[in-house]
Short mmCIF file of C-alpha atoms in Angstrom, two decimals:
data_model
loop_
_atom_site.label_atom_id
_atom_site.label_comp_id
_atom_site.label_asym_id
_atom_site.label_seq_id
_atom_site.Cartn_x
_atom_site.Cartn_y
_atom_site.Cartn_z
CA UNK A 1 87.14 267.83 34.61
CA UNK A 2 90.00 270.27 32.89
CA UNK A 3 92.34 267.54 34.07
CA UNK A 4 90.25 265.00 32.19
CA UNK A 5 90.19 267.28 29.17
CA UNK A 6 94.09 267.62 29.07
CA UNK A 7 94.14 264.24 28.34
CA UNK A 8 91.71 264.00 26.02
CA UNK A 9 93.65 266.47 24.09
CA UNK A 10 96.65 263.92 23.76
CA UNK A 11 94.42 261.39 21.89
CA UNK A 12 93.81 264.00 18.87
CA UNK A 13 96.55 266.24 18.60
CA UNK A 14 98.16 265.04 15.84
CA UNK A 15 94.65 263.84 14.56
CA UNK A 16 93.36 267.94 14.39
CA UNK A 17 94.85 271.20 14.00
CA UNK A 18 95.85 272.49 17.27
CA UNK A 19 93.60 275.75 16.61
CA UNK A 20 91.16 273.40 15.16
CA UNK A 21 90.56 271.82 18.11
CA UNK A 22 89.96 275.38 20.08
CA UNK A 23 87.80 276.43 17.69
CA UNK A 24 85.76 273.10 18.50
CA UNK A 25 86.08 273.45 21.97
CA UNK A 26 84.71 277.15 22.19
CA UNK A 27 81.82 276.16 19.38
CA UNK A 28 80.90 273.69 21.88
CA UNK A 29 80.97 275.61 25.06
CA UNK A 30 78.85 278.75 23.22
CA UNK A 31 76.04 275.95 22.03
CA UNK A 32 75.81 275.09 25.58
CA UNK A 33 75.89 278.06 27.41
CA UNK A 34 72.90 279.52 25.08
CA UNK A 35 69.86 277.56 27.14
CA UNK A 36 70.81 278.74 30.05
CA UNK A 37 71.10 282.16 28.89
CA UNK A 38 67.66 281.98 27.76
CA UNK A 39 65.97 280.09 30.41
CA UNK A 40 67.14 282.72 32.73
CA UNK A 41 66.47 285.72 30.69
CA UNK A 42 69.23 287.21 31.03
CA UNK A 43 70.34 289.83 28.34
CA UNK A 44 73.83 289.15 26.43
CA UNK A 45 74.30 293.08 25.71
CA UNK A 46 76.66 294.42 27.60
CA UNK A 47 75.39 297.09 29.94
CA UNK A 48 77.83 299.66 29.69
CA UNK A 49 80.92 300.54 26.93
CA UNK A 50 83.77 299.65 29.78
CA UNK A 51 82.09 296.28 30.52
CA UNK A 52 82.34 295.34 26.83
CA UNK A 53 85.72 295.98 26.30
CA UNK A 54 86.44 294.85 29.86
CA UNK A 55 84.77 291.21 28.58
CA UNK A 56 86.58 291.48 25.34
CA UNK A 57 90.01 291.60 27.09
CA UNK A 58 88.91 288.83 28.87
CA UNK A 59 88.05 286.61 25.83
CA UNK A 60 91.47 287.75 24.45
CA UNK A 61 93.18 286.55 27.41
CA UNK A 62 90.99 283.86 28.50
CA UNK A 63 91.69 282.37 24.44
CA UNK A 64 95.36 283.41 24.26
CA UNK A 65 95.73 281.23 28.06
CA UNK A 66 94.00 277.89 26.16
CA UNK A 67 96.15 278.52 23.03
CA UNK A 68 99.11 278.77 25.00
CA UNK A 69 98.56 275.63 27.36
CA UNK A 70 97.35 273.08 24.58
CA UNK A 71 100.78 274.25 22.84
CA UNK A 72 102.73 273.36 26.15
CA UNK A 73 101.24 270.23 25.88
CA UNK A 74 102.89 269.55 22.84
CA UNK A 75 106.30 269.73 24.53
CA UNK A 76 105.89 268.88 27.96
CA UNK A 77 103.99 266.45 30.09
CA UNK A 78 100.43 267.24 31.31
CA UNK A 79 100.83 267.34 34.57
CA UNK A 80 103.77 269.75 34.54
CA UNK A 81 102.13 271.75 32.32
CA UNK A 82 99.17 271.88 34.83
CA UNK A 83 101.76 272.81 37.91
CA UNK A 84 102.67 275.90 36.09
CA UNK A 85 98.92 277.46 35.20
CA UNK A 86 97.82 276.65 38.68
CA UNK A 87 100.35 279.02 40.33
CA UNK A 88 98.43 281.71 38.61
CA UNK A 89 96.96 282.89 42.12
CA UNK A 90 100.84 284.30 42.51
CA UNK A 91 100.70 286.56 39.11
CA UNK A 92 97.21 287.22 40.50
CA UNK A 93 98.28 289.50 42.91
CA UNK A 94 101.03 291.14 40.51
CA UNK A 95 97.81 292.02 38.41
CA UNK A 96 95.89 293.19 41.28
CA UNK A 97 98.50 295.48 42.79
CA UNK A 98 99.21 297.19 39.19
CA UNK A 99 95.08 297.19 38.01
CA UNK A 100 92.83 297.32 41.21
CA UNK A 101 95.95 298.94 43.55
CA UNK A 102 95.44 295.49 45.85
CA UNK A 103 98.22 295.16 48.59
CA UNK A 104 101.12 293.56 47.68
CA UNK A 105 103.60 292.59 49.98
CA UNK A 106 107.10 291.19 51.07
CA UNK A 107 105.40 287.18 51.65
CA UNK A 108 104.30 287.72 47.84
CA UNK A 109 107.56 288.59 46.51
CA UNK A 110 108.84 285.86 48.09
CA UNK A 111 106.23 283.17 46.45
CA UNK A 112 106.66 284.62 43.45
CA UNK A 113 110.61 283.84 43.71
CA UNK A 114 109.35 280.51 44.43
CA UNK A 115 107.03 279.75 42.01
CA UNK A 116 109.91 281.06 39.46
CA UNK A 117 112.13 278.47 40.88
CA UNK A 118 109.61 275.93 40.96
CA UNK A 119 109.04 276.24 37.05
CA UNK A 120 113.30 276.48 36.26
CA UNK A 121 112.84 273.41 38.13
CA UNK A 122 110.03 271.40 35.69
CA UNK A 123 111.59 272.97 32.55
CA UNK A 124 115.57 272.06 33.19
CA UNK A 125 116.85 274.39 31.03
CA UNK A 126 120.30 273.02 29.55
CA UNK A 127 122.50 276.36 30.41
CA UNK A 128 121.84 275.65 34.06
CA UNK A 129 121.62 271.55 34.55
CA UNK A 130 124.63 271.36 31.63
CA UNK A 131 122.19 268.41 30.08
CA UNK A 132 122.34 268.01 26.09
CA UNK A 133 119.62 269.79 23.84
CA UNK A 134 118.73 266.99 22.26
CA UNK A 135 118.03 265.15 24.90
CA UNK A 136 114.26 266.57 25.21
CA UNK A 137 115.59 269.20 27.77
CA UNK A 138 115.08 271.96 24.88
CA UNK A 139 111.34 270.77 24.35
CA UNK A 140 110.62 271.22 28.20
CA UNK A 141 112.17 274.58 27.59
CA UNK A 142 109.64 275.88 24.70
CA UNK A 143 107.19 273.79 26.82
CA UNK A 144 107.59 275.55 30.25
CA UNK A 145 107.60 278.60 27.79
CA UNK A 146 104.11 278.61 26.73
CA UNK A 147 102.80 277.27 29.76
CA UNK A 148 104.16 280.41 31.69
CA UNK A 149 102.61 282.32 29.27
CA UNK A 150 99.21 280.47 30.03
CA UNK A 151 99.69 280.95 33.54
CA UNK A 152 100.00 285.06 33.02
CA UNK A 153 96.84 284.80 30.71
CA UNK A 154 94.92 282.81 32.98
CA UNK A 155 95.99 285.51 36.47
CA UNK A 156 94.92 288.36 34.01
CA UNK A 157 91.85 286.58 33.03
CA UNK A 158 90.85 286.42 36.83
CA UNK A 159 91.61 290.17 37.36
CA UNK A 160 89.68 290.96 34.81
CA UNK A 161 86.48 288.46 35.84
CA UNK A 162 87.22 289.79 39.32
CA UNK A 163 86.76 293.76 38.14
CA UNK A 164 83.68 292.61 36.09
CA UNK A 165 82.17 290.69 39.50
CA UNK A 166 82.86 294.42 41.37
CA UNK A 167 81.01 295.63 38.63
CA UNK A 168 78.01 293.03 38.96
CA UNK A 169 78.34 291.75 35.69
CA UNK A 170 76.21 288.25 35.08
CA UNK A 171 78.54 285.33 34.92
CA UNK A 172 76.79 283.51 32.01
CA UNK A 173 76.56 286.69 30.33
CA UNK A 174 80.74 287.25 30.66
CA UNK A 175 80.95 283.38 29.61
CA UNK A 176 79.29 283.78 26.62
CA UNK A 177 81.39 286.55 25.72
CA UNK A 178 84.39 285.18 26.54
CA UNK A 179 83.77 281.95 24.12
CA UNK A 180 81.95 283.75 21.56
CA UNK A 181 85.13 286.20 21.37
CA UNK A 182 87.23 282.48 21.80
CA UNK A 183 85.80 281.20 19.12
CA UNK A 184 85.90 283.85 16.30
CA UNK A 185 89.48 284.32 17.08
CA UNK A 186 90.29 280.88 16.88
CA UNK A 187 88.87 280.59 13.51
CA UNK A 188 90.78 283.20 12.40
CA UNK A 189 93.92 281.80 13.59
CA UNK A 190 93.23 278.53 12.27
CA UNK A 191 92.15 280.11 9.05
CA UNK A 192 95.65 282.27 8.40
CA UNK A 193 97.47 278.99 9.66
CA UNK A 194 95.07 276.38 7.19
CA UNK A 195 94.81 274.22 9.51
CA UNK A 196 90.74 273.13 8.89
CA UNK A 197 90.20 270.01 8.54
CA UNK A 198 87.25 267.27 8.53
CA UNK A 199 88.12 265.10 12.11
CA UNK A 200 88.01 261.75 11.34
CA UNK A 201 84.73 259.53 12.10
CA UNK A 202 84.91 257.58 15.30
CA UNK A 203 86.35 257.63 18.41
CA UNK A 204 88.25 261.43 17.41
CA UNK A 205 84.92 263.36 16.98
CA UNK A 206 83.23 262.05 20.66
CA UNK A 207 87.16 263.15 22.36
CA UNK A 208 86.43 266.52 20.72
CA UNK A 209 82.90 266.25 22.15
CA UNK A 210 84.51 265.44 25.33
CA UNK A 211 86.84 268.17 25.50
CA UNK A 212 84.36 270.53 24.80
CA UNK A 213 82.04 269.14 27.54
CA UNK A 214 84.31 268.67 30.22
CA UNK A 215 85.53 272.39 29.61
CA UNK A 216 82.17 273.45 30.02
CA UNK A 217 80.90 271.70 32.96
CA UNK A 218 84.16 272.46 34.73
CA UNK A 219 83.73 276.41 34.05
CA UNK A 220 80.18 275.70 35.57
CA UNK A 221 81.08 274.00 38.50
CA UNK A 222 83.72 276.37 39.75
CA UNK A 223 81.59 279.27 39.36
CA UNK A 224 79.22 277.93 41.40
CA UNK A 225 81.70 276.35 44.03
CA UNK A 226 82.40 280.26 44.36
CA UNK A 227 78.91 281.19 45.08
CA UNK A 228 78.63 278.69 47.68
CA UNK A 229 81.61 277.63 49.54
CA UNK A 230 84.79 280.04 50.62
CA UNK A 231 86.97 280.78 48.40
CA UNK A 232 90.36 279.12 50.68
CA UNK A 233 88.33 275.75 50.30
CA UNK A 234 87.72 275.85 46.33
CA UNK A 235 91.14 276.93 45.36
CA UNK A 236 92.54 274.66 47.80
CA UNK A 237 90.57 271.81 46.10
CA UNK A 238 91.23 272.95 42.38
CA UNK A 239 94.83 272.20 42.97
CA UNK A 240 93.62 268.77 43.13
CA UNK A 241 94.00 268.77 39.36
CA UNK A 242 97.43 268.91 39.39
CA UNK A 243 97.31 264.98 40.84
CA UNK A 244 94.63 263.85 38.64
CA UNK A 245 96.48 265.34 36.22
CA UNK A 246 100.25 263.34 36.40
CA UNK A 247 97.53 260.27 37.73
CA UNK A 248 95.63 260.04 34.34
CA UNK A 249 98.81 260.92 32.37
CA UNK A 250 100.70 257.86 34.09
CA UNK A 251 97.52 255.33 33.90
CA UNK A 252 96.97 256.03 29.85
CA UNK A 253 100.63 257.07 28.74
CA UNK A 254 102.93 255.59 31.81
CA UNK A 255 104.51 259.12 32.36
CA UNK A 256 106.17 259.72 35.30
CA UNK A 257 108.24 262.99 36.42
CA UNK A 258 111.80 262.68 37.61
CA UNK A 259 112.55 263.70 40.73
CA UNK A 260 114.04 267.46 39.68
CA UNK A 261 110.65 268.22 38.21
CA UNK A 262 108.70 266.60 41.58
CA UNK A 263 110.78 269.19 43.34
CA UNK A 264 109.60 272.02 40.69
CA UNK A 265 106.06 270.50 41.49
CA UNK A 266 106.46 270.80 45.38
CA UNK A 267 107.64 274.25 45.08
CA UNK A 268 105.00 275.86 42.89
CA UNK A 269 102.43 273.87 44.74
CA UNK A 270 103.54 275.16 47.85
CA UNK A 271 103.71 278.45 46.97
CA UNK A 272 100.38 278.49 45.36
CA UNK A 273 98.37 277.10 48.49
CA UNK A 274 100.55 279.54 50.67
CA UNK A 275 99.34 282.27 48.37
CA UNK A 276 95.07 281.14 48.30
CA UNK A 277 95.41 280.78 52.11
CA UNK A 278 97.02 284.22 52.34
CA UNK A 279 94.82 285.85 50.25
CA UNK A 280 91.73 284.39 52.14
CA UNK A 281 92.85 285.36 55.16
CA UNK A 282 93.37 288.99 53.75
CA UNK A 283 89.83 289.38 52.75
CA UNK A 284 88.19 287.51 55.66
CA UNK A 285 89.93 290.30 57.99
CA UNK A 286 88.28 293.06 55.06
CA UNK A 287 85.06 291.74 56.01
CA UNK A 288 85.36 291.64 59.14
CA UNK A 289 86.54 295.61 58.88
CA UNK A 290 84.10 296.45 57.06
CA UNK A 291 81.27 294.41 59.28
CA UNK A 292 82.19 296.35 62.33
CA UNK A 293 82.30 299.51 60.46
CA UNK A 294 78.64 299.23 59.33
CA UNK A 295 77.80 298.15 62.87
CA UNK A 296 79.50 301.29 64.40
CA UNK A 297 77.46 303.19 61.48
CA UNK A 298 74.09 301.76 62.59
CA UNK A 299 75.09 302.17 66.73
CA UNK A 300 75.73 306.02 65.47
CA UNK A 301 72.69 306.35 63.50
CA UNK A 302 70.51 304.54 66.02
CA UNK A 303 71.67 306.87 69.37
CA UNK A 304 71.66 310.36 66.84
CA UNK A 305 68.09 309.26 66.52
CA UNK A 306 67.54 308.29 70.11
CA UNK A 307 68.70 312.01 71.22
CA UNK A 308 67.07 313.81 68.86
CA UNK A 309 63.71 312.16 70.61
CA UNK A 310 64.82 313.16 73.54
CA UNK A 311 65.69 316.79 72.57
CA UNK A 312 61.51 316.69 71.29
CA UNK A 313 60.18 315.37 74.58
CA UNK A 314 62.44 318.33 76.80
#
């Protein structure tokens, strides 16, 4: 679905205002995420002051991530672009060490190194590969620029949805803040910028549609992959974009990465599963921990209880 939305972007991006079309997007996403609100009753206040600003980072982060990756797009191929958000699980754990004092350890520095390379890699810059600026190498450059900067958004984004999950926060609830808070800043960035616009009639108006659709149905389907499969299978899966991603880019705009960028690719692919397969291995053994701790807690509790009878009958 986001991969299918990337694309879609291509088709109107020099038909709309690059805000524009966020603004759209998020307008979308808020008129869709109302009914189910509602059907479910659940109540769009925030329940405490440290939630709300905890969801307004998030819809600062969450909007700063899409701004930054639909600007990438601009320079860079899709699919390259997509590479570099989906090694956020490896700034994930940065996050996580600084924010929620997570463990961090010597097989995550290393990935990160990786993923580092990996991107160097995809963006070529011209004062290491000696290539000529304007030979596109300076676009991939500013490209691989903003789509780091997505990535970091998007790994503080999921620290942040991860601290609001601890704190049981409902996930339709911290949607609809996050796109409400999307989609007021959006309009006024495209408002300072003037970038609003009518889209043209036709085929441009049912891509923004699109966009907006696919967005949604993807945030829907990934929250709910969560609530009902592992986590090592979905993120495992989700990295599945990355091929759809160079597959649809090749089949509508025959674009094809050379092979220094596939190596780039390999390399922050690699260190990305390495990372979700590590980290689900790190909380499965948590569980496990804490499993054995409750059971040792009910043996305790249940032979306290047992001599205490005894103590009565004596």
């Amino acid at each position: 679905m986001y991969a299918s939305g990337n694309v879609l972007y291509r088709f109107v991006q020099n038909e709309v205002h690059n805000m524009e079309i966020v603004f759209i997007i998020y307008l979308i996403q808020v008129l869709m995420t109302v009914p189910p609100i509602t059907f479910y009753g659940s109540s769009p206040v925030a329940k405490s002051k440290k939630i709300f600003i905890l969801m307004c980072v998030r819809g600062l982060t969450g909007v700063s991530g899409i701004i930054s990756f639909f600007r990438a797009l601009q320079y860079m191929p899709t699919g390259d672009a997509t590479v570099i958000v989906c090694s956020a699980p490896i700034f994930v754990g940065i996050f996580a060490r600084i924010f929620l004092k997570e463990a961090f350890g010597f097989v995550d520095i290393v990935l990160t190194f990786i993923v580092v390379a990996g991107v160097v890699l995809i963006a070529k810059p011209p004062f290491l590969f000696g290539q000529e600026v304007g030979g596109g190498t300076q676009s991939n450059v500013i490209g691989s620029a903003y789509a780091f900067g997505a990535c970091v958004s998007c790994a503080l984004t999921y620290v942040i949805n991860r601290k609001l999950g601890l704190l049981r926060v409902d996930s339709f609830v911290n949607v609809l803040h996050f796109i409400v808070i999307g989609t007021i800043v959006s309009a006024i960035l495209n408002t300072v910028l003037g970038g609003w616009s009518i889209p043209p009639c036709g085929i441009v108006r049912f891509e923004l549609v699109g966009m907006g659709t696919t967005t949604f149905v993807a945030q829907c389907l990934i929250t709910y992959s969560y609530k009902i499969e592992k986590g090592i299978i979905v993120s495992l899966l989700q990295t599945n974009e990355v091929i759809f991603a160079y597959l649809l880019e090749f089949l509508f705009f025959s674009v094809t990465p050379d092979l220094i960028g596939l190596a780039g690719v390999v390399a922050v692919m690699s260190a990305s599963v390495t990372s979700s397969v590590k980290k689900s291995e790190w909380v499965s053994s948590c569980r496990r921990k804490d499993k054995s701790r409750q059971e040792e807690v009910v043996t305790a509790t249940v032979l306290s209880k047992n001599g205490e009878q005894k103590e009565t009958l004596v």
